[in-house]
Coordinates of C-alpha atoms and ligand atoms in Angstrom, one line a residue:
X1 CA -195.0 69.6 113.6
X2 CA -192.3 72.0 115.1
X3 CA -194.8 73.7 117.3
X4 CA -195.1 69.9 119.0
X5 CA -191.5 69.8 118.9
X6 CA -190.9 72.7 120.5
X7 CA -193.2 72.0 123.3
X8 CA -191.6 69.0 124.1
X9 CA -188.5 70.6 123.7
X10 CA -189.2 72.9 126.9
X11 CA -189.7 69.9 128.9
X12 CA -186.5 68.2 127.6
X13 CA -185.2 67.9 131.3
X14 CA -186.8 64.8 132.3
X15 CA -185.5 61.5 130.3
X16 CA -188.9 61.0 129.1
X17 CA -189.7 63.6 127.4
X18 CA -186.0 63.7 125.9
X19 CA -187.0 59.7 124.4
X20 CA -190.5 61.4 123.0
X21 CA -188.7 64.7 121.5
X22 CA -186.1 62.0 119.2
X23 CA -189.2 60.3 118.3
X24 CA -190.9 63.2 116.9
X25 CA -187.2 64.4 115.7
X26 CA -187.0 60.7 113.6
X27 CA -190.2 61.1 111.5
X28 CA -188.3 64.5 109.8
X29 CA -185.3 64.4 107.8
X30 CA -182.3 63.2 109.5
X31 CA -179.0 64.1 108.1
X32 CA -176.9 61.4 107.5
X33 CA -173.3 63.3 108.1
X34 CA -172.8 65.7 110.7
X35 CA -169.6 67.5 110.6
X36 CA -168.6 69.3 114.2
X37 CA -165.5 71.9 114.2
X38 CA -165.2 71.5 118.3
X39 CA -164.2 74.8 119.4
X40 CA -164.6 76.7 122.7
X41 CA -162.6 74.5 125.1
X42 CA -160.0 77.2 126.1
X43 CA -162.4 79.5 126.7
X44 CA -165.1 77.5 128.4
X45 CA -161.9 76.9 130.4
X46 CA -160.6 80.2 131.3
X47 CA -164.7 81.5 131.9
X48 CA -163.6 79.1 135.1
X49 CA -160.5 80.3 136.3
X50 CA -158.9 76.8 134.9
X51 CA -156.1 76.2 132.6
X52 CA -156.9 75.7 128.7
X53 CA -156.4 72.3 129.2
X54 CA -159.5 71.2 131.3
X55 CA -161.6 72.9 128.7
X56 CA -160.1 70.3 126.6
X57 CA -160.3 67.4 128.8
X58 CA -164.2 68.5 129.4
X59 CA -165.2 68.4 125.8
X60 CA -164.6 65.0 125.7
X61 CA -167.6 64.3 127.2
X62 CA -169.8 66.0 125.2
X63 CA -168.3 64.2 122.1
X64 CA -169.3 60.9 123.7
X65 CA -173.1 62.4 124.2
X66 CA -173.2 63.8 120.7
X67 CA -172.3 60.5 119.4
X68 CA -174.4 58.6 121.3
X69 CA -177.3 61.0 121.0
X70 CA -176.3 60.8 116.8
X71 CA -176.8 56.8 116.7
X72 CA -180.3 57.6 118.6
X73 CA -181.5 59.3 115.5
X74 CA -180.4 57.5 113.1
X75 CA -177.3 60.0 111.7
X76 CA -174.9 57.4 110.3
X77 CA -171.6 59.2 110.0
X78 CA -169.7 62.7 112.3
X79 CA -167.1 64.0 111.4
X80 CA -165.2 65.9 114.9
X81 CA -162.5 68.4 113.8
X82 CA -160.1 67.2 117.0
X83 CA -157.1 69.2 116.0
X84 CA -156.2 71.0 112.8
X85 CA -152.9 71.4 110.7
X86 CA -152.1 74.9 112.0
X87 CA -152.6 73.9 115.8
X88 CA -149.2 72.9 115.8
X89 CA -148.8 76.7 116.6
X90 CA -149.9 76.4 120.3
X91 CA -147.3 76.2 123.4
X92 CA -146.1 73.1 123.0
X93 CA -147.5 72.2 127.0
X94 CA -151.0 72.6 125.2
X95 CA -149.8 70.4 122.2
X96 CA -148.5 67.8 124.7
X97 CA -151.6 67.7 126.7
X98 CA -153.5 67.5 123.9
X99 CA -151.7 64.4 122.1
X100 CA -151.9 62.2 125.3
X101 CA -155.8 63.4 125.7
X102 CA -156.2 61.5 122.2
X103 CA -154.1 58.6 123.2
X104 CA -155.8 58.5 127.0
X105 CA -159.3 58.5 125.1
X106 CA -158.6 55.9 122.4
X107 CA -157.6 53.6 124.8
X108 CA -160.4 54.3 127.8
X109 CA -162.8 54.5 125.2
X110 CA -162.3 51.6 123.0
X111 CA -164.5 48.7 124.4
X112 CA -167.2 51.3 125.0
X113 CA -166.8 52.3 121.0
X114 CA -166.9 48.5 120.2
X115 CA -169.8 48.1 122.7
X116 CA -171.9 50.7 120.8
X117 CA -171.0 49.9 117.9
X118 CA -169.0 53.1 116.6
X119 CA -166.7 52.6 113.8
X120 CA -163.6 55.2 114.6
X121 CA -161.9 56.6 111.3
X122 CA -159.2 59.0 112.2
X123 CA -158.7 61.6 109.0
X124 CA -155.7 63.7 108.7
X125 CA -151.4 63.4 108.0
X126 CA -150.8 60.6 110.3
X127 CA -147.0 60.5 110.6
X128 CA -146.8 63.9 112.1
X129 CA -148.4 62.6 115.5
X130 CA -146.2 61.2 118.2
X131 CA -145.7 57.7 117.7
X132 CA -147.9 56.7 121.1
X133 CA -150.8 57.9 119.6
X134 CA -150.1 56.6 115.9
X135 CA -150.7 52.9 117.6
X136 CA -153.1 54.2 119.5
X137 CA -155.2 55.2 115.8
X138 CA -153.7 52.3 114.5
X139 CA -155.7 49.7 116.9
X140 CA -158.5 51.9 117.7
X141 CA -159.1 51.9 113.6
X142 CA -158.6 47.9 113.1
X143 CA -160.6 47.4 116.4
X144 CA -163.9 49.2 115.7
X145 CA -163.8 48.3 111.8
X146 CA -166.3 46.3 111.8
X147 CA -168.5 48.0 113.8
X148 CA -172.0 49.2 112.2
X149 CA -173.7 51.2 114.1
X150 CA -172.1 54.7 113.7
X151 CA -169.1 55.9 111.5
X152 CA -167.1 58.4 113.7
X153 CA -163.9 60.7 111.8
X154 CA -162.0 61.9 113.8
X155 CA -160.3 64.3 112.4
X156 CA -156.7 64.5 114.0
X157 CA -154.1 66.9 112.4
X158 CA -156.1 67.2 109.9
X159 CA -156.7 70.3 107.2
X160 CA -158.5 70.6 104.4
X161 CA -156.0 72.0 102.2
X162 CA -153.6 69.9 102.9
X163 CA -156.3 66.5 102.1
X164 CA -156.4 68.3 99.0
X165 CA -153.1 68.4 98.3
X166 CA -152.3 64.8 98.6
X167 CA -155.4 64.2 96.9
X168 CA -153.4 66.2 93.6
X169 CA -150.6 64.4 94.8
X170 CA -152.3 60.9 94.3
X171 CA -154.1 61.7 90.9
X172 CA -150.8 63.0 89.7
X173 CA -149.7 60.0 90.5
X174 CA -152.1 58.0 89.1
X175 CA -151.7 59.9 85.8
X176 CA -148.0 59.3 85.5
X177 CA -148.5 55.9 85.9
X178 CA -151.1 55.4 83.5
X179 CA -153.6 54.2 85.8
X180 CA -155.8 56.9 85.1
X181 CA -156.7 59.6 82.2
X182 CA -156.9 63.0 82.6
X183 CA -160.7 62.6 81.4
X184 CA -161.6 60.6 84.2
X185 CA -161.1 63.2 86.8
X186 CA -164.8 63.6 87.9
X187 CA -166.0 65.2 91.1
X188 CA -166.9 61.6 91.9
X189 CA -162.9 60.8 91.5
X190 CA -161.9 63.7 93.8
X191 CA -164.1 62.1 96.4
X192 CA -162.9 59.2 97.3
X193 CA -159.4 60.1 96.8
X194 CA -159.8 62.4 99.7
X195 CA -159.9 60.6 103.9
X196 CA -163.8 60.6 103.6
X197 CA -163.6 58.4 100.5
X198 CA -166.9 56.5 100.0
X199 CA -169.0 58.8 102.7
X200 CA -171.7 60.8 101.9
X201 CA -170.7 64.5 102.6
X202 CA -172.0 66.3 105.2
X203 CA -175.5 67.5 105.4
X204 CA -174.8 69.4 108.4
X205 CA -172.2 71.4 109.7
X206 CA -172.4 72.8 113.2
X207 CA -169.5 75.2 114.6
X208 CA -169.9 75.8 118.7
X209 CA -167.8 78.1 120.1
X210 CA -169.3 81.7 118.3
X211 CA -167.0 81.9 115.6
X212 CA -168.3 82.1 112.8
X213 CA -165.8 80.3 110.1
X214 CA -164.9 77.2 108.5
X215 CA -161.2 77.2 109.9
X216 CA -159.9 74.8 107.3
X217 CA -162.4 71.9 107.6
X218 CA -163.9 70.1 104.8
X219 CA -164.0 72.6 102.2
X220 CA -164.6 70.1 99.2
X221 CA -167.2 68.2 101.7
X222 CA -169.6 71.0 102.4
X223 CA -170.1 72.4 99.5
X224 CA -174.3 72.0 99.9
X225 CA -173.9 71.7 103.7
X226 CA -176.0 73.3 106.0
X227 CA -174.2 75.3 108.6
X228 CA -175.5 76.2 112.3
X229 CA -173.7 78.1 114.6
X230 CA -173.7 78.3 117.8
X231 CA -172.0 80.5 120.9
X232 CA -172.5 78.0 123.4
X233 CA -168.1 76.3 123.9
X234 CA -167.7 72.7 122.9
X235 CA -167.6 71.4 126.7
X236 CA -171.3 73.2 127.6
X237 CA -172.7 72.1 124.2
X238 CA -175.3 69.3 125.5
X239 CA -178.2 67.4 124.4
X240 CA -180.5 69.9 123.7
X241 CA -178.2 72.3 121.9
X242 CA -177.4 69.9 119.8
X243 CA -181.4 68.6 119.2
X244 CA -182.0 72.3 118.8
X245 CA -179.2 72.0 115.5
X246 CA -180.9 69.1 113.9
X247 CA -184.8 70.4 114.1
X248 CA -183.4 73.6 112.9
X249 CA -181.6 71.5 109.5
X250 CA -185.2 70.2 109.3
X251 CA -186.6 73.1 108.5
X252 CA -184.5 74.2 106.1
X253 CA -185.3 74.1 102.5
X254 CA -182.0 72.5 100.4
X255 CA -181.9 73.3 97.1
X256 CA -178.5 72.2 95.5
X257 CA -179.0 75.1 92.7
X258 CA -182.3 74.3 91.5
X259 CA -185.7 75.3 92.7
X260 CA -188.3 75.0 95.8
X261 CA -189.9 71.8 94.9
X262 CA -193.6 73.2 94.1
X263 CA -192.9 75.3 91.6
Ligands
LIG301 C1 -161.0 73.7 120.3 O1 -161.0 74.5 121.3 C2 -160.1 72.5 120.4 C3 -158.8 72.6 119.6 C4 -158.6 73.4 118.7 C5 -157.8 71.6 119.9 P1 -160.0 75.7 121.4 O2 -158.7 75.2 122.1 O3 -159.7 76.3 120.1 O4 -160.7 76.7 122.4 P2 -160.8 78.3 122.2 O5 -161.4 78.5 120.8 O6 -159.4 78.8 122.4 O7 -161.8 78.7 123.2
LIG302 C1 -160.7 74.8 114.8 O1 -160.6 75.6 115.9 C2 -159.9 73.5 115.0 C3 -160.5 72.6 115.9 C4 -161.7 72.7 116.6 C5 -159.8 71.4 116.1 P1 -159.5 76.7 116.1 O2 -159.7 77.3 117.4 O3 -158.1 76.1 115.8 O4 -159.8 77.7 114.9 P2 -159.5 79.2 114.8 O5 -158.1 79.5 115.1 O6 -160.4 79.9 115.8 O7 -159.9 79.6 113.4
LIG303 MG1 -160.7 77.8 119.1

């Protein structure tokens, strides 16, 4: 079957043979969560002679065709890593673009999100972002709630210790109070006490950009993900790049610990 979906695949450029390629693509394994650490924008910028910025502004676009391309398939949750806990380090100029990017982009975006039918989560400490773009994840979240097509998490100064952190926090918590025991803590507890509470974790992890690390994102999550790298930056990462991730998770054998299936 991948020889097929190969040769389609080398004829991807017309819109036909893109619709025939997800067909093929839909009778394999689809993962349900893809998880995307977005990186590359700077560079794809400064490749150009532009500032770091319009690397930034660029990859928006191809978050829109990954999510659109993601509902084609059938993949029912992404998780984008948008901006982490440590990149409060950057000139603040970079910060501040990038704050009223995610405030310019929930609002633009939000009809087209309810028109699709994406539901936007945004994961991460909340109170630390400038109070424009708090309402801004505020409505965007109570907006597209009840949308069904697509979960989207975007994940927005977000890092995966510090989820885990307030996840002790909680539990703690919960202990104190007597609402829980100590016995209870399960792996099924930890879960949903972290912001992907109730999703399956991600099957798939892709990292663009040609680093090769996990830069503080989802570490509990992908324990049994699948990881595919790529050097292509965020804002050049298109359709076929990311077609070219998902037939390569379908030919990978997951194991979880145990064995190949026919022995
Ligand atoms: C990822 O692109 C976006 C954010 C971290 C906000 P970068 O800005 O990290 O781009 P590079 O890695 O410097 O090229
Ligand atoms: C990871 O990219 C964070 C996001 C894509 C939002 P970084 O560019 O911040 O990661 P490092 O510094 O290369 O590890
Ligand atoms: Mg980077």
């Amino acid at each position: 079957m991948w020889d097929i979906i190969h040769k389609f695949f080398n004829k991807v450029k017309d819109k036909g043979d893109l619709e025939k390629v997800i067909l093929e693509i839909k009778k394999g394994q689809i993962p349900d969560h893809v998880a995307i650490i977005m990186d590359g924008n700077g560079r794809w910028a400064k490749k150009r002679g532009l500032p770091r910025t319009a690397g930034h502004q660029a990859g928006v676009k191809t978050l829109k065709e990954v999510i659109n391309l993601s509902k084609q398939i059938g993949v029912g949750y992404i998780t984008a890593y948008a901006f982490s806990t440590e990149n409060w380090k950057r000139p603040k100029q970079e910060v501040d673009f990038l704050m009223s990017l995610f405030e310019r982009v929930f609002l633009d975006e939000l009809d087209n999100f309810n028109k699709e039918g994406v539901k936007i989560n945004i994961i991460g400490y909340k109170d630390r972002l400038p109070k424009a773009v708090r309402e801004k994840v505020k409505d965007v979240m109570e907006i597209t709630k009840d949308n069904k097509e697509i979960v989207v998490n975007i994940a927005l100064d977000y890092g995966s210790r510090a989820e885990i952190i307030e996840m002790v926090k909680e539990v703690s918590d919960d202990i104190i109070n007597n609402k829980l025991s100590v016995n209870d803590i399960d792996e099924e507890l930890i879960s949903n006490k972290l912001y992907t509470t109730e999703q399956p974790d991600p099957d798939l992890l892709i990292r663009p950009g040609g680093e090769k690390r996990i830069s503080n994102f989802l570490l509990w999550q992908i324990a049994y993900a699948e990881i595919y790298f790529s050097d292509t930056y965020w804002p050049d990462f298109d359709t076929e790049i990311f077609l070219e991730a998902i037939i390569d998770y379908q030919k990978r054998e997951r194991r979880f610990g145990g064995l190949k299936k026919s022995r």
